[in-house]
Coordinates of C-alpha atoms and ligand atoms in Angstrom, one line a residue:
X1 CA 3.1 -19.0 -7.7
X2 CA 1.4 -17.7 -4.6
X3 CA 0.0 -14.3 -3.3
X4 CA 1.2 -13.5 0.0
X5 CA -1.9 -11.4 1.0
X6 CA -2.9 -12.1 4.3
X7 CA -1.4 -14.3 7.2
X8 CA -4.9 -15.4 8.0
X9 CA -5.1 -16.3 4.3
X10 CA -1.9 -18.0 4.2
X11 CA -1.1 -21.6 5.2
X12 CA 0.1 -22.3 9.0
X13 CA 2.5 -24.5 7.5
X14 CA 3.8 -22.0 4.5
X15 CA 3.9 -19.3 7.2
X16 CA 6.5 -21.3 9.4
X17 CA 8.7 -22.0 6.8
X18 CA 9.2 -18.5 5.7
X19 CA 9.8 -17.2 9.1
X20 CA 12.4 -20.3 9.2
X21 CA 13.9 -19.1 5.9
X22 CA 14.1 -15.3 7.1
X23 CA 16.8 -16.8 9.9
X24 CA 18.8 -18.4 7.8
X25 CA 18.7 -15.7 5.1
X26 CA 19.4 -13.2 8.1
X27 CA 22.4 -15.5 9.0
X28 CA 23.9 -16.0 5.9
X29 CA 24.4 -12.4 5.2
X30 CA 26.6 -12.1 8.5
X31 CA 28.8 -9.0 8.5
X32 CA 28.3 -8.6 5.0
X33 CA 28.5 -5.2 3.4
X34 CA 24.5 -4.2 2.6
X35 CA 24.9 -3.9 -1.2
X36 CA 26.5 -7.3 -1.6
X37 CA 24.6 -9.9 -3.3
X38 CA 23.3 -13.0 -2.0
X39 CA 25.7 -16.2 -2.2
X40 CA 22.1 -17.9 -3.9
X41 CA 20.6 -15.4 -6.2
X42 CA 16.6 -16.4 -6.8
X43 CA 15.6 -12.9 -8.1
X44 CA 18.4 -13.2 -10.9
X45 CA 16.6 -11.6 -13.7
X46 CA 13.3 -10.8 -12.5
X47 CA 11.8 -7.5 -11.9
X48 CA 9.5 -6.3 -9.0
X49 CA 7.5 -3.5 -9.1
X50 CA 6.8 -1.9 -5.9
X51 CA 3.7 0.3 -6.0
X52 CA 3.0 3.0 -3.0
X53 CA -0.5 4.9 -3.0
X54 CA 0.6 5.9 0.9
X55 CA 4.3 7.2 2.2
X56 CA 6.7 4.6 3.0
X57 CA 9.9 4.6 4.3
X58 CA 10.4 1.1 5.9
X59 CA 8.8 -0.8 3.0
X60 CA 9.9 1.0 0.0
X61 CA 13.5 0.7 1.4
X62 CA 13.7 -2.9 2.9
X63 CA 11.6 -4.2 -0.4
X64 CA 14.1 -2.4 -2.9
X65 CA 17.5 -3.8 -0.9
X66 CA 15.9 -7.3 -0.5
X67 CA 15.4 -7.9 -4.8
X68 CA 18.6 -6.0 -5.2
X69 CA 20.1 -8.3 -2.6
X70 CA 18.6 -11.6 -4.4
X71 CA 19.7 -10.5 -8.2
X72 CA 16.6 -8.7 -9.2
X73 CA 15.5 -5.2 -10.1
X74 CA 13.1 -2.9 -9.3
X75 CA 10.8 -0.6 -10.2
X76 CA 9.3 1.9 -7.5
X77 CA 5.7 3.8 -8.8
X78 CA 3.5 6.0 -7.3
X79 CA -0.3 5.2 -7.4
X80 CA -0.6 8.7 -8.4
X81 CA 1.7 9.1 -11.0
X82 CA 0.3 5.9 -12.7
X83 CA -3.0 5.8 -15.0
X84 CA -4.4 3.9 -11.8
X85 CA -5.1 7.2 -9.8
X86 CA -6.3 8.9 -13.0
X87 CA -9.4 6.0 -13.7
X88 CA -7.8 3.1 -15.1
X89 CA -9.1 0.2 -13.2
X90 CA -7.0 -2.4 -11.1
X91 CA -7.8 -5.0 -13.3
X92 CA -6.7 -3.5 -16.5
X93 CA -3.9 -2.5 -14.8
X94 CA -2.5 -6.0 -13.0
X95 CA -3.4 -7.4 -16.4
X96 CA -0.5 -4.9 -18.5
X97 CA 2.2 -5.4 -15.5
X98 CA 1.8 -8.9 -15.3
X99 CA 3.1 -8.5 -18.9
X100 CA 6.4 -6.8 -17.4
X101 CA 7.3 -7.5 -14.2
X102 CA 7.9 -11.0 -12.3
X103 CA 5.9 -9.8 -8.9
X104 CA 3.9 -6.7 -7.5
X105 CA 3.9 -5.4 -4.2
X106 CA 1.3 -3.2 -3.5
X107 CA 0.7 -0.2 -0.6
X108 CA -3.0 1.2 -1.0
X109 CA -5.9 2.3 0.8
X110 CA -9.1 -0.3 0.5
X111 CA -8.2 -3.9 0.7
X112 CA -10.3 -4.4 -2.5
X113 CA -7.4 -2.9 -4.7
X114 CA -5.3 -5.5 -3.3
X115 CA -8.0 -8.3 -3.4
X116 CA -8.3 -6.8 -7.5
X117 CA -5.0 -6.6 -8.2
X118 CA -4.2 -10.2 -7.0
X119 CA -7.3 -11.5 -9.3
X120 CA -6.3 -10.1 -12.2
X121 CA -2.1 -10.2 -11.7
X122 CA -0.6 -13.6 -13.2
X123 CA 2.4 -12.5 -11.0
X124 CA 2.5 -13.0 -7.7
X125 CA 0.7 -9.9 -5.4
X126 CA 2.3 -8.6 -2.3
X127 CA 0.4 -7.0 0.5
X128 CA 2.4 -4.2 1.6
X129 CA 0.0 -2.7 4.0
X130 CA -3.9 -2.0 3.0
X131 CA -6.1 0.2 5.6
X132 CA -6.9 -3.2 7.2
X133 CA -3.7 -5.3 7.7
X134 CA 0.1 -5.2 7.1
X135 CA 1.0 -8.6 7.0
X136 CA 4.5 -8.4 5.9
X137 CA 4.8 -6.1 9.7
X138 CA 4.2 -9.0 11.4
X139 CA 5.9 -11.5 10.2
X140 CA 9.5 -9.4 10.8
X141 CA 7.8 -9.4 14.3
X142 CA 7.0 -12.6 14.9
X143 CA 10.5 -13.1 13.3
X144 CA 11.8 -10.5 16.1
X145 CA 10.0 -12.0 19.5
X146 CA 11.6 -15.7 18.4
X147 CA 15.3 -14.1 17.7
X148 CA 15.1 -12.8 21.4
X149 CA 12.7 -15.0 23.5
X150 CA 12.2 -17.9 21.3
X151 CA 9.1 -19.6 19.6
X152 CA 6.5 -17.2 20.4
X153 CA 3.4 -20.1 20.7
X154 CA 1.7 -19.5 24.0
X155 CA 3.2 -16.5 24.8
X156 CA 1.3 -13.0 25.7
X157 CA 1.3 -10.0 23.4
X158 CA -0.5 -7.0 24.4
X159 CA -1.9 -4.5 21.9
X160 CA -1.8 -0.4 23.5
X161 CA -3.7 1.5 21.6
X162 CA -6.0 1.7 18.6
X163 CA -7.0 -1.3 17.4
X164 CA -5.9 -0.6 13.6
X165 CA -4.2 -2.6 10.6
X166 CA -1.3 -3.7 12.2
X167 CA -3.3 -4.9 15.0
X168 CA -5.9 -6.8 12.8
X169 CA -2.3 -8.4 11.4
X170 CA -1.3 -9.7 15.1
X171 CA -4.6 -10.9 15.6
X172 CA -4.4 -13.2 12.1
X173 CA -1.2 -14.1 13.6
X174 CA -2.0 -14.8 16.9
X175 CA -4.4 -17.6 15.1
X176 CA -1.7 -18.7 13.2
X177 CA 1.3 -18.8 15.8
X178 CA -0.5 -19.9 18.5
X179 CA -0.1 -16.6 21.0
X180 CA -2.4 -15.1 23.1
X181 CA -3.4 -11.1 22.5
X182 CA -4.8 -8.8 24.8
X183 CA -6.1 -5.8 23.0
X184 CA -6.4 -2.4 25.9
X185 CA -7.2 0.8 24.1
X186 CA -10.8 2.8 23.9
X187 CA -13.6 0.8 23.5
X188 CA -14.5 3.2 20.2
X189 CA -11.1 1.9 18.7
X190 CA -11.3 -2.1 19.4
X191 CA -10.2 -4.1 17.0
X192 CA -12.8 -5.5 14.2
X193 CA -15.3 -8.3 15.6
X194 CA -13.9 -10.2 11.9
X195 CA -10.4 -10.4 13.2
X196 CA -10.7 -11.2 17.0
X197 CA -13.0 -14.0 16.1
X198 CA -10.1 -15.8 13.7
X199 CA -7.4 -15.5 16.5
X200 CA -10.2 -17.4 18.9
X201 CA -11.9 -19.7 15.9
X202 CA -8.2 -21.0 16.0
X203 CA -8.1 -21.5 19.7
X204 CA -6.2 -18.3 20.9
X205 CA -7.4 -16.1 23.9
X206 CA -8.0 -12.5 22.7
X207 CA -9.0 -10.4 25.9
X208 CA -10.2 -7.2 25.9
X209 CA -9.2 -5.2 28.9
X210 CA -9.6 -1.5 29.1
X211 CA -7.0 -1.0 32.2
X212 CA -3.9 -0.6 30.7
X213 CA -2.1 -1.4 33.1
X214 CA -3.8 -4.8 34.2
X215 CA -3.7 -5.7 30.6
X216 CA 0.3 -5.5 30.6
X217 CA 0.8 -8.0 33.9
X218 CA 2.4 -11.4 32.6
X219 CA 2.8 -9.9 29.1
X220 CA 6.0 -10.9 26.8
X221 CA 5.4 -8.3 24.7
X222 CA 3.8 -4.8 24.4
X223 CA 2.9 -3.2 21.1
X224 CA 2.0 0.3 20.5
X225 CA 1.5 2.0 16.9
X226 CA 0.6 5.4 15.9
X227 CA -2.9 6.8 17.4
X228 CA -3.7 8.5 13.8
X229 CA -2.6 6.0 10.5
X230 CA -2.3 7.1 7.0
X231 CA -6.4 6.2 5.8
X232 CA -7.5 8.2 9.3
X233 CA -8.9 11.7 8.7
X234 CA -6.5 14.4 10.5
X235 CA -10.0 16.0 11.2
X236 CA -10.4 12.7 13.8
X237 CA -7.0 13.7 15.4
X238 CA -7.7 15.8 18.7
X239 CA -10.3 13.3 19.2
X240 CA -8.1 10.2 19.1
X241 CA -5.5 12.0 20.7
X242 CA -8.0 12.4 23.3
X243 CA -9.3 8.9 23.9
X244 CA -5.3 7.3 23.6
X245 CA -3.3 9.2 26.2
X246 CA -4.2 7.0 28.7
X247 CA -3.2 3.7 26.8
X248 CA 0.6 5.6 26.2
X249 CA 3.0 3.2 26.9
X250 CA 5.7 4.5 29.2
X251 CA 7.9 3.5 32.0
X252 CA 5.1 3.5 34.6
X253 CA 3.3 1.3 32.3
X254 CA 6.2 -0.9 31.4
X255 CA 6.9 -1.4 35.1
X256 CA 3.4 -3.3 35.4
X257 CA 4.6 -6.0 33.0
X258 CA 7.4 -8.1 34.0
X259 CA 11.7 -6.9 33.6
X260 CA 12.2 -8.8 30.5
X261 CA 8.7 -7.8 28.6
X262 CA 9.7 -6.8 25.0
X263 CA 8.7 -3.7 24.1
X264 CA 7.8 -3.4 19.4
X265 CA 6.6 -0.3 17.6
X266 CA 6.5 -1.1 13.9
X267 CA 7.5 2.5 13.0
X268 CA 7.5 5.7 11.9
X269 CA 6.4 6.5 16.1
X270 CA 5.8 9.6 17.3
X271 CA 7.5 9.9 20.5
X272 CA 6.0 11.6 23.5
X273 CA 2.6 10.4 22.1
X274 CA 2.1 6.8 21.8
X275 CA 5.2 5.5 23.0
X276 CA 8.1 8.3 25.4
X277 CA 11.5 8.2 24.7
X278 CA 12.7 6.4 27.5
X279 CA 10.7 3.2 26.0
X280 CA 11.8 3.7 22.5
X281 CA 15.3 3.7 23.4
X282 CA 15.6 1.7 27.1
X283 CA 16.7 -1.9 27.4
X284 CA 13.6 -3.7 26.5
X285 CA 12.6 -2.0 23.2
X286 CA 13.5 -4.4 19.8
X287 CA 12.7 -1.6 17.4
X288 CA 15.6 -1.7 15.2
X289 CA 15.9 -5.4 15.2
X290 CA 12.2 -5.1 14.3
X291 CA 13.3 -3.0 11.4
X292 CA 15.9 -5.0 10.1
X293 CA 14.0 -7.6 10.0
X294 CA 11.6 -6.4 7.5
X295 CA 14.2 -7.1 5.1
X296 CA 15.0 -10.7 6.1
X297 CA 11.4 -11.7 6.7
X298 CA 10.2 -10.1 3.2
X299 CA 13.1 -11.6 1.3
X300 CA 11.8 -14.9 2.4
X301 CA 8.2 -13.7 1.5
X302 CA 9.7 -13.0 -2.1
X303 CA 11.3 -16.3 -2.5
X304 CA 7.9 -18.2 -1.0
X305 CA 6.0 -16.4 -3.6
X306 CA 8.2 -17.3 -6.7
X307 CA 8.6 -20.7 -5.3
X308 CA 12.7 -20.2 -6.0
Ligands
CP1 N1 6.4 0.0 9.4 C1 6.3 0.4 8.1 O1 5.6 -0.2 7.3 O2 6.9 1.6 7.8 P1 6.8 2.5 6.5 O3 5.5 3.1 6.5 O4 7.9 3.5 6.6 O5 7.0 1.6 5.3
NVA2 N1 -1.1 2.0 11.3 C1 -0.1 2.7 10.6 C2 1.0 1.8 10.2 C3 2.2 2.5 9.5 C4 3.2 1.5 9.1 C5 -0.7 3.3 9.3 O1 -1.5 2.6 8.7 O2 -0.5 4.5 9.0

């Protein structure tokens, strides 16, 4: 049984091999009608619970049709419907569902419910975005870049924006996949000193440049994600608003990198702020692709983690 919890905390190896299985999960479903099952059904009688302290719309979705897709079942609960958001600790409570369910995904707040949950779980425990990474994000786009450009080892990702969760994720993965990341965003919203260090430790470059627009020349790909997340206070909004607009990524900004730069927003975006229209929807944005592949690439997480 293992825990997918982190990329930085999974094997390089194990992380390869369940991008590997996505594709051929992704291809074997070809033209398929969505609620068909599998040809191989590895979830056949087991039940995941999916557990969501934050909105989801992505996650909860692409989680619930992968187990259905595999044979399994699931079981969608709200941290605040649950005896967890009324004082029952973590640890009593991965103890009872362990008792119930075959695997837990979780979507919380503090990484230490996670961390708690996976201590105390004798299922396997799911990271389905804490207020410091979204793993399972990342490896749909790592998934993405290779479906379109090919193996993404070497190759230049730029980060627009604040350097948040999803980012800390790239960063793990730019250790782990071999890429290169340049963060360009305000210096009051770099990315943590923790997670730029791993990416270089494993011999990436991480740059920090804070002209957007020198920071996209030569890039492969340019990310952008929402300038307020779920665990930031609304009262910080003006003020992020503020210190972002000038890392929004538009045409003029897109025209700086080179004509066949990908353009990834891991979603929900808010158009007109951190990304316009005209990127969202113009020939070099993978954003649906990106979507879909949440499925594929979390399927393959599933199967990883119950070792079927
Ligand atoms: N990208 C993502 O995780 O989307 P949701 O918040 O809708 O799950
Ligand atoms: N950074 C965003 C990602 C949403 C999928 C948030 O945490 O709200």
């Amino acid at each position: 049984m293992n825990h997918f919890l982190d990329i930085h905390k999974t094997d390089k190896t194990d992380l390869r091999q369940i991008i590997d299985s996505a594709r051929a999960i992704k291809d074997s479903r070809n033209g398929r009608p969505k609620a068909a099952l599998d040809d191989e059904l590895p979830l056949k009688d087991r039940m995941v619970a999916l557990i969501f302290e934050k909105p989801s719309t992505r996650t909860r979705v692409s989680f619930d049709v992968g187990v259905r897709q595999m044979g399994g079942q699931t079981m969608v609960l709200s941290g605040s419907d649950m005896q967890l958001g009324h004082g029952e600790t973590i640890a009593d409570t991965a103890r009872v569902l362990s008792r119930y369910v075959d695997m837990i995904m979780i979507r919380t707040f503090d990484e230490s419910v996670l961390e708690e949950m996976a201590e105390f779980a004798s299922v396997p425990v799911i990271n389905g975005l804490t207020d410091r990474s979204h793993p399972c994000q990342i490896m749909a786009d790592v998934m993405t870049f290779e479906e379109h450009r090919g193996p993404i080892a070497r190759k230049k990702v730029v980060w627009c924006g604040d350097g948040n969760n999803v980012c800390a994720s790239f960063l793990h993965a730019a250790g782990q996949f071999g890429f290169d990341l340049t963060f360009t965003g305000p210096v009051q919203l770099d990315p943590e000193m923790e997670f730029v260090g791993f990416a270089r430790n494993a011999g990436s470059s991480v740059v920090i440049e804070r002209d957007p627009a020198k920071a996209v020349a030569d890039a492969d790909l340019v990310v952008a994600d929402t300038w307020v997340s779920m665990h930031d206070s609304q009262s910080a909004r003006e003020r992020r608003h503020n210190m972002l607009r000038p890392y929004q990524v538009n045409q003029r900004l897109m025209e700086q990198a080179k004509p066949d730069t990908l353009f990834m927003h891991c979603l929900p975006a808010h158009r007109g702020e951190e990304v316009t229209s005209e990127v969202m929807d113009g020939p070099n944005s993978v954003i649906w692709d990106e979507a879909e592949n949440r499925l594929h690439a979390q399927k393959a997480i599933m199967r990883w983690c119950l070792g079927t």
